[in-house]
Short mmCIF file of C-alpha atoms in Angstrom, two decimals:
data_model
loop_
_atom_site.label_atom_id
_atom_site.label_comp_id
_atom_site.label_asym_id
_atom_site.label_seq_id
_atom_site.Cartn_x
_atom_site.Cartn_y
_atom_site.Cartn_z
CA MET R 1 -6.96 -15.70 20.31
CA ALA R 2 -9.04 -16.85 17.36
CA THR R 3 -12.76 -17.38 17.95
CA PRO R 4 -13.59 -21.11 17.74
CA PHE R 5 -16.31 -22.26 15.39
CA ALA R 6 -18.34 -25.45 15.27
CA SER R 7 -17.98 -27.95 12.45
CA TYR R 8 -21.55 -27.37 11.32
CA GLU R 9 -20.62 -23.81 10.36
CA LEU R 10 -18.73 -25.19 7.38
CA ALA R 11 -20.84 -25.01 4.23
CA THR R 12 -19.79 -28.52 3.18
CA ASP R 13 -21.26 -29.96 6.42
CA ARG R 14 -24.70 -28.45 5.98
CA GLU R 15 -27.29 -29.96 3.64
CA ASP R 16 -30.42 -27.97 2.83
CA LEU R 17 -33.61 -30.03 3.07
CA ALA R 18 -35.89 -27.85 0.94
CA ASP R 19 -36.92 -30.62 -1.46
CA ALA R 20 -37.63 -33.05 1.37
CA ILE R 21 -39.67 -30.38 3.19
CA SER R 22 -41.84 -29.83 0.13
CA ASN R 23 -42.48 -33.54 -0.40
CA LEU R 24 -43.16 -34.38 3.26
CA ALA R 25 -45.32 -31.33 3.99
CA GLU R 26 -47.64 -32.21 1.11
CA ARG R 27 -48.47 -35.54 2.76
CA GLU R 28 -47.96 -34.97 6.48
CA THR R 29 -48.79 -31.32 7.23
CA PRO R 30 -51.20 -29.87 4.64
CA PHE R 31 -51.85 -26.68 6.61
CA LEU R 32 -48.14 -26.00 6.98
CA LYS R 33 -47.68 -26.73 3.28
CA LYS R 34 -50.21 -23.99 2.53
CA ILE R 35 -48.59 -21.31 4.70
CA MET R 36 -44.85 -22.15 4.70
CA HIS R 37 -42.85 -19.74 2.53
CA SER R 38 -39.23 -20.82 2.16
CA GLY R 39 -38.49 -17.96 -0.24
CA LEU R 40 -39.17 -15.36 2.45
CA ALA R 41 -37.17 -14.92 5.65
CA ALA R 42 -37.20 -13.13 8.99
CA THR R 43 -34.13 -11.02 9.69
CA ASN R 44 -34.27 -10.95 13.48
CA THR R 45 -35.35 -13.18 16.36
CA THR R 46 -38.18 -10.70 16.93
CA HIS R 47 -39.95 -10.63 13.58
CA SER R 48 -42.11 -7.55 13.01
CA TRP R 49 -44.64 -6.54 10.38
CA VAL R 50 -47.25 -3.83 9.89
CA ASN R 51 -50.94 -4.63 9.62
CA THR R 52 -52.75 -2.33 7.21
CA ARG R 53 -56.31 -1.57 8.21
CA LEU R 54 -58.94 -3.59 6.42
CA VAL R 55 -61.70 -1.31 5.24
CA GLY R 56 -65.12 -2.81 4.85
CA PHE R 57 -68.04 -1.12 3.19
CA LYS R 58 -70.88 -2.11 5.49
CA ASP R 59 -72.24 -1.02 8.84
CA ARG R 60 -75.60 -1.26 10.64
CA LEU R 61 -78.10 1.15 12.13
CA ASP R 62 -77.92 1.51 15.89
CA GLY R 63 -81.58 2.26 16.51
CA ALA R 64 -84.65 2.63 14.34
CA ILE R 65 -85.24 5.82 12.29
CA ASP R 66 -88.39 7.27 10.73
CA ASN R 67 -88.58 8.82 7.27
CA SER R 68 -87.73 12.33 8.50
CA ALA R 69 -84.77 11.75 10.83
CA THR R 70 -81.58 13.45 9.62
CA THR R 71 -79.29 12.37 12.44
CA ILE R 72 -78.69 8.63 12.50
CA ASP R 73 -76.69 6.39 14.78
CA VAL R 74 -74.61 3.50 13.42
CA ASP R 75 -72.80 0.65 15.13
CA GLY R 76 -69.38 1.82 14.00
CA SER R 77 -68.05 -1.55 15.15
CA PHE R 78 -67.33 -2.98 11.72
CA GLN R 79 -63.74 -3.03 10.55
CA GLY R 80 -62.57 0.44 9.60
CA ALA R 81 -65.91 1.98 10.58
CA PRO R 82 -64.46 5.03 12.37
CA ASN R 83 -62.74 6.03 9.11
CA LYS R 84 -65.48 5.05 6.67
CA TYR R 85 -67.51 8.21 6.92
CA VAL R 86 -66.58 11.65 5.63
CA ALA R 87 -68.83 14.48 4.53
CA GLY R 88 -70.11 13.73 1.05
CA THR R 89 -70.19 9.95 1.47
CA VAL R 90 -73.23 8.33 -0.15
CA ILE R 91 -74.77 5.47 1.82
CA LYS R 92 -77.64 3.11 1.09
CA VAL R 93 -80.12 1.75 3.64
CA GLU R 94 -82.43 -0.78 2.03
CA ASP R 95 -83.76 1.05 -1.07
CA GLU R 96 -83.06 4.57 0.20
CA TYR R 97 -79.90 6.54 -0.60
CA MET R 98 -78.60 9.17 1.82
CA LYS R 99 -75.76 11.67 1.61
CA ILE R 100 -73.68 12.41 4.70
CA THR R 101 -73.41 16.15 5.33
CA SER R 102 -71.39 15.94 8.54
CA VAL R 103 -69.76 13.34 10.76
CA ASN R 104 -70.62 13.93 14.41
CA SER R 105 -68.67 10.94 15.78
CA SER R 106 -67.58 7.47 14.73
CA THR R 107 -71.12 6.29 15.50
CA GLN R 108 -73.28 9.24 14.43
CA VAL R 109 -73.73 11.11 11.15
CA THR R 110 -76.03 13.81 9.78
CA VAL R 111 -77.55 13.00 6.40
CA THR R 112 -79.71 14.29 3.58
CA ARG R 113 -82.61 11.86 3.24
CA GLY R 114 -84.05 10.50 -0.01
CA TYR R 115 -80.88 11.40 -1.93
CA ALA R 116 -80.61 11.11 -5.73
CA GLY R 117 -84.33 10.72 -6.25
CA SER R 118 -84.78 7.81 -3.83
CA THR R 119 -87.66 7.75 -1.36
CA ALA R 120 -87.11 8.41 2.35
CA ALA R 121 -88.48 5.57 4.45
CA SER R 122 -88.50 4.23 8.00
CA HIS R 123 -85.84 1.66 8.89
CA VAL R 124 -85.62 -0.68 11.86
CA ASP R 125 -82.70 -1.15 14.23
CA ASN R 126 -79.75 -3.19 12.92
CA THR R 127 -80.62 -2.63 9.25
CA GLN R 128 -77.55 -2.93 7.05
CA VAL R 129 -75.86 0.29 5.90
CA ASP R 130 -73.90 0.06 2.64
CA ILE R 131 -71.17 2.60 1.96
CA VAL R 132 -71.68 3.28 -1.75
CA ALA R 133 -69.21 6.01 -2.73
CA LYS R 134 -67.28 9.11 -1.73
CA PRO R 135 -67.77 11.30 -4.82
CA LYS R 136 -65.77 14.50 -5.32
CA ALA R 137 -66.88 17.64 -7.13
CA GLU R 138 -64.87 19.13 -10.00
CA GLY R 139 -62.02 21.28 -8.76
CA PHE R 140 -62.37 20.02 -5.19
CA GLU R 141 -59.82 20.89 -2.53
CA PRO R 142 -58.54 18.13 -0.23
CA SER R 143 -60.36 18.66 3.05
CA GLU R 144 -58.78 16.08 5.31
CA SER R 145 -56.09 13.46 5.32
CA GLU R 146 -57.22 9.93 4.62
CA HIS R 147 -53.80 8.46 5.37
CA GLU R 148 -53.89 5.68 7.95
CA PHE R 149 -50.94 4.39 9.92
CA GLY R 150 -50.58 0.64 10.11
CA ILE R 151 -50.49 -1.25 13.37
CA LYS R 152 -47.20 -2.95 14.19
CA ASP R 153 -47.24 -6.57 15.30
CA SER R 154 -44.52 -9.12 15.96
CA ASN R 155 -43.65 -12.70 16.78
CA PHE R 156 -40.57 -14.52 18.02
CA THR R 157 -38.53 -17.06 16.10
CA GLN R 158 -38.38 -20.57 17.55
CA ILE R 159 -35.65 -23.18 17.15
CA PHE R 160 -36.72 -26.70 16.13
CA SER R 161 -34.19 -29.53 16.21
CA ARG R 162 -33.64 -33.28 16.40
CA PHE R 163 -30.38 -35.16 17.04
CA ILE R 164 -29.31 -38.33 15.20
CA SER R 165 -26.49 -40.62 16.35
CA LEU R 166 -25.64 -43.80 14.41
CA THR R 167 -22.81 -46.28 14.89
CA GLY R 168 -20.79 -47.49 11.95
CA THR R 169 -22.28 -50.96 12.45
CA SER R 170 -25.89 -49.75 12.37
CA GLN R 171 -25.18 -48.02 9.08
CA ALA R 172 -23.44 -51.05 7.61
CA VAL R 173 -26.17 -53.56 8.49
CA LYS R 174 -28.82 -53.93 5.82
CA VAL R 175 -32.29 -53.10 7.16
CA ALA R 176 -35.41 -53.95 5.18
CA GLY R 177 -36.84 -50.85 3.54
CA ALA R 178 -33.87 -48.65 4.42
CA GLU R 179 -30.94 -48.50 2.02
CA ASN R 180 -29.32 -45.65 3.91
CA GLN R 181 -29.95 -45.44 7.65
CA MET R 182 -28.76 -41.84 7.97
CA SER R 183 -31.10 -40.67 5.19
CA THR R 184 -33.97 -42.69 6.64
CA GLN R 185 -33.48 -41.26 10.13
CA THR R 186 -33.11 -37.74 8.75
CA GLU R 187 -36.43 -38.03 6.92
CA ARG R 188 -38.12 -39.34 10.07
CA LYS R 189 -36.78 -36.50 12.19
CA LEU R 190 -37.72 -33.92 9.59
CA LYS R 191 -41.24 -35.34 9.51
CA GLU R 192 -41.44 -34.97 13.31
CA LEU R 193 -40.21 -31.39 13.09
CA LEU R 194 -42.68 -30.38 10.39
CA LYS R 195 -45.51 -31.74 12.54
CA GLU R 196 -44.12 -29.77 15.48
CA VAL R 197 -44.05 -26.55 13.44
CA GLU R 198 -47.64 -27.09 12.28
CA ARG R 199 -48.74 -27.74 15.86
CA GLU R 200 -47.04 -24.52 16.96
CA ALA R 201 -48.67 -22.64 14.06
CA ILE R 202 -52.08 -23.60 15.45
CA LEU R 203 -51.62 -23.85 19.22
CA GLY R 204 -48.49 -21.81 19.87
CA ILE R 205 -48.18 -18.97 22.36
CA LYS R 206 -45.75 -16.09 21.89
CA PHE R 207 -43.27 -16.27 24.76
CA GLU R 208 -39.69 -15.44 25.67
CA ASP R 209 -38.23 -16.61 28.98
CA GLY R 210 -36.34 -13.39 29.65
CA SER R 211 -32.91 -14.68 28.73
CA GLY R 212 -33.61 -14.18 25.05
CA ASP R 213 -32.44 -17.71 24.33
CA ASN R 214 -35.62 -19.77 24.70
CA ARG R 215 -38.42 -18.48 22.52
CA LEU R 216 -41.83 -19.73 21.37
CA PHE R 217 -43.69 -18.30 18.42
CA GLY R 218 -47.39 -17.59 18.68
CA GLY R 219 -49.88 -19.37 16.42
CA LEU R 220 -53.48 -18.88 15.39
CA GLN R 221 -54.74 -19.11 18.97
CA GLN R 222 -52.43 -16.21 19.84
CA PHE R 223 -53.46 -13.87 17.04
CA VAL R 224 -57.03 -14.70 15.99
CA THR R 225 -59.35 -12.97 18.43
CA GLN R 226 -62.62 -12.89 16.47
CA GLU R 227 -64.61 -15.90 17.54
CA ASN R 228 -68.03 -17.40 18.08
CA ASP R 229 -68.86 -19.78 20.93
CA ALA R 230 -71.12 -22.51 19.54
CA ALA R 231 -72.18 -23.54 23.07
CA ALA R 232 -71.69 -27.26 22.32
CA ALA R 233 -74.02 -27.16 19.31
CA ALA R 234 -73.35 -29.42 16.34
CA LEU R 235 -71.61 -27.74 13.41
CA ALA R 236 -74.16 -26.17 11.04
CA THR R 237 -73.85 -24.28 7.78
CA SER R 238 -75.06 -21.18 9.62
CA HIS R 239 -71.94 -21.18 11.83
CA ILE R 240 -69.66 -20.97 8.80
CA ASP R 241 -71.80 -18.66 6.70
CA THR R 242 -72.20 -16.16 9.54
CA ALA R 243 -68.42 -16.04 10.03
CA VAL R 244 -67.74 -15.71 6.31
CA LEU R 245 -70.24 -12.91 5.81
CA GLU R 246 -68.91 -11.01 8.82
CA LEU R 247 -65.37 -11.29 7.47
CA LEU R 248 -66.50 -10.10 4.05
CA GLU R 249 -68.24 -7.11 5.62
CA ASN R 250 -64.95 -6.31 7.34
CA GLY R 251 -63.14 -6.27 4.00
CA ALA R 252 -61.48 -9.71 4.33
CA LYS R 253 -61.33 -12.44 1.69
CA PRO R 254 -61.72 -15.81 3.48
CA ASN R 255 -60.63 -18.81 1.41
CA THR R 256 -59.81 -21.63 3.83
CA LEU R 257 -61.51 -23.75 6.49
CA LEU R 258 -59.03 -25.29 8.94
CA VAL R 259 -60.74 -28.16 10.75
CA SER R 260 -60.12 -30.98 13.21
CA ASN R 261 -60.83 -34.58 12.23
CA ILE R 262 -64.11 -34.52 14.15
CA GLN R 263 -65.32 -31.30 12.54
CA LYS R 264 -64.26 -32.60 9.11
CA ASN R 265 -66.62 -35.52 9.67
CA ALA R 266 -69.30 -33.05 10.74
CA LEU R 267 -68.76 -31.13 7.50
CA ASN R 268 -69.18 -34.35 5.54
CA ASN R 269 -72.60 -34.80 7.15
CA LEU R 270 -73.84 -31.37 6.05
CA LYS R 271 -75.83 -30.83 2.87
CA ALA R 272 -74.14 -32.62 -0.01
CA SER R 273 -74.44 -29.47 -2.13
CA ARG R 274 -72.15 -27.62 0.28
CA VAL R 275 -69.13 -29.96 0.25
CA GLU R 276 -67.49 -31.43 -2.84
CA GLN R 277 -64.27 -33.08 -3.91
CA ALA R 278 -62.39 -31.52 -6.80
CA GLN R 279 -59.07 -32.25 -8.47
CA SER R 280 -56.41 -29.66 -7.75
CA ASP R 281 -54.48 -30.87 -10.80
CA LYS R 282 -54.61 -33.69 -13.35
CA SER R 283 -53.62 -36.31 -10.80
CA ILE R 284 -56.57 -38.48 -9.82
CA SER R 285 -55.16 -38.92 -6.32
CA ASN R 286 -54.70 -35.22 -5.69
CA LEU R 287 -58.21 -34.38 -4.48
CA VAL R 288 -59.22 -31.41 -2.36
CA ASP R 289 -62.41 -30.75 -0.43
CA ILE R 290 -64.31 -27.55 -1.11
CA TYR R 291 -67.01 -26.02 1.08
CA HIS R 292 -69.45 -23.76 -0.76
CA SER R 293 -70.33 -20.95 1.61
CA GLU R 294 -72.94 -18.28 0.98
CA ALA R 295 -70.13 -16.02 -0.16
CA GLY R 296 -67.96 -18.38 -2.20
CA PRO R 297 -65.83 -21.56 -2.08
CA LEU R 298 -63.51 -22.35 0.82
CA LYS R 299 -60.79 -25.00 0.67
CA ILE R 300 -61.08 -27.47 3.56
CA VAL R 301 -57.77 -28.28 5.27
CA ARG R 302 -57.65 -30.91 8.01
CA SER R 303 -55.07 -30.94 10.80
CA ASN R 304 -54.56 -33.47 13.59
CA ASP R 305 -53.41 -30.60 15.80
CA MET R 306 -56.66 -28.65 15.66
CA PRO R 307 -58.68 -28.70 18.90
CA ALA R 308 -61.51 -31.19 18.36
CA ASP R 309 -64.20 -28.58 19.10
CA SER R 310 -62.87 -25.84 16.83
CA LEU R 311 -62.80 -24.59 13.26
CA TYR R 312 -61.03 -21.60 11.70
CA VAL R 313 -62.21 -19.51 8.76
CA LEU R 314 -59.02 -17.99 7.33
CA ASP R 315 -57.63 -15.77 4.63
CA SER R 316 -54.59 -17.99 4.15
CA GLY R 317 -52.85 -15.41 1.96
CA LEU R 318 -52.29 -13.32 5.09
CA ILE R 319 -50.66 -16.15 7.07
CA LYS R 320 -47.03 -17.19 6.63
CA VAL R 321 -44.53 -19.43 8.38
CA VAL R 322 -41.04 -18.24 7.45
CA PRO R 323 -37.49 -19.19 8.49
CA LEU R 324 -34.97 -16.91 10.07
CA GLN R 325 -32.51 -16.00 7.33
CA LYS R 326 -29.98 -18.81 6.75
CA ARG R 327 -31.86 -21.00 9.26
CA ARG R 328 -34.15 -23.02 7.03
CA PHE R 329 -34.33 -26.72 7.96
CA ALA R 330 -31.03 -28.39 7.18
CA MET R 331 -29.11 -31.52 8.12
CA VAL R 332 -25.91 -30.51 9.92
CA LYS R 333 -23.03 -32.97 10.28
CA LEU R 334 -21.49 -32.75 13.73
CA SER R 335 -17.97 -33.80 14.69
CA LYS R 336 -17.45 -37.58 14.59
CA SER R 337 -16.93 -39.28 17.93
CA GLY R 338 -15.14 -42.62 17.63
CA ASP R 339 -17.46 -44.99 15.76
CA LEU R 340 -20.42 -42.62 16.02
CA ASP R 341 -21.66 -40.42 13.19
CA LYS R 342 -23.68 -37.55 14.61
CA THR R 343 -25.97 -35.19 12.75
CA MET R 344 -28.62 -32.70 13.68
CA VAL R 345 -31.71 -31.57 11.80
CA ILE R 346 -32.27 -27.94 12.76
CA GLY R 347 -34.21 -24.89 11.66
CA GLU R 348 -35.55 -21.65 13.11
CA TYR R 349 -38.99 -20.36 12.14
CA THR R 350 -41.62 -17.81 13.00
CA MET R 351 -45.18 -17.04 11.93
CA GLU R 352 -46.91 -13.97 10.55
CA VAL R 353 -50.65 -13.56 11.03
CA ARG R 354 -51.41 -10.33 9.24
CA ASN R 355 -54.67 -8.50 9.88
CA PRO R 356 -56.12 -10.70 12.65
CA GLU R 357 -59.54 -9.26 11.80
CA ALA R 358 -59.41 -11.21 8.51
CA HIS R 359 -59.73 -14.54 10.36
CA TYR R 360 -62.37 -16.15 12.56
CA ARG R 361 -62.56 -19.01 15.05
CA ILE R 362 -65.66 -21.06 15.80
CA LYS R 363 -65.12 -22.88 19.11
CA ASN R 364 -66.95 -25.16 21.54
CA LEU R 365 -68.61 -27.17 18.77
CA ALA R 366 -70.10 -30.56 19.61
CA ILE R 367 -67.53 -33.36 19.47
CA SER R 368 -69.83 -36.38 19.61
#
């Protein structure tokens, strides 16, 4: 017996909504517009990727040292710290250069003090340690592998859909502002779905009910674990700058502030020199807000779905919302039932948040 197939499986009954998605996302869901990649696709309902380790070039002293100490303790808590140090690495602490002669552990090294003509000095606890270089001598032999295995991560795909049912009469009657009722309803439903995807991208939790049929994809709150509790304090430039500098020390490249409406207003009340409006193209109406952090400009993106007390500092290039292959949002014509025309807007998407250590959440900010 032949396997039955639904009418929406016919190519002629499926209309891709890529152009409508692009136009609507620009106005309705600016964060989703920034991270949605229709040219990429997941190939399975469990979408996997590999996070490559971010390697920063900074650490801090764990304890004060005098000008003669040759064994020093470091925090080792900065991104990639356990793999930063090898024998021969040159580090800089304030104005003094040191050369590592042996690595005792991920948090302790033995060094030659006052290296390269610098002057050995005393340094207090928590002083910044800069990893300068790992020079090699002529004719050197490889002494150890520096290959690092990535860390696998994954997310589920989630189905998003809306159903439209219109009678022949409702489509024939002229309605002010709507030349074509089916097109109008399709646009409305697509707008609802894009907002739902953006909400999931921020608030979503990764979950599967066990049957494998009902899946939720995890969003920023699932993957971003680096955070600072503001303890109900009003948003200050120091909150953002501290997060940005920590991310930079970890090897990340933050470029985006994702904010709630309340925290956007708080940003507007900060120093005028920190926030500006700039044209993203030659259109006068196409203005973007820029926050000037201590480490560079960040584009401000507002979302109605952000928790009122929160703000994210993100490297948006590492975040993607992608469809399951052949499941990008489309309008599917279903079988006609009497005088009813039935269609469905449907798509299946997931989210990648690569290198969670490249992103930062500031929570529990004042909301009044």
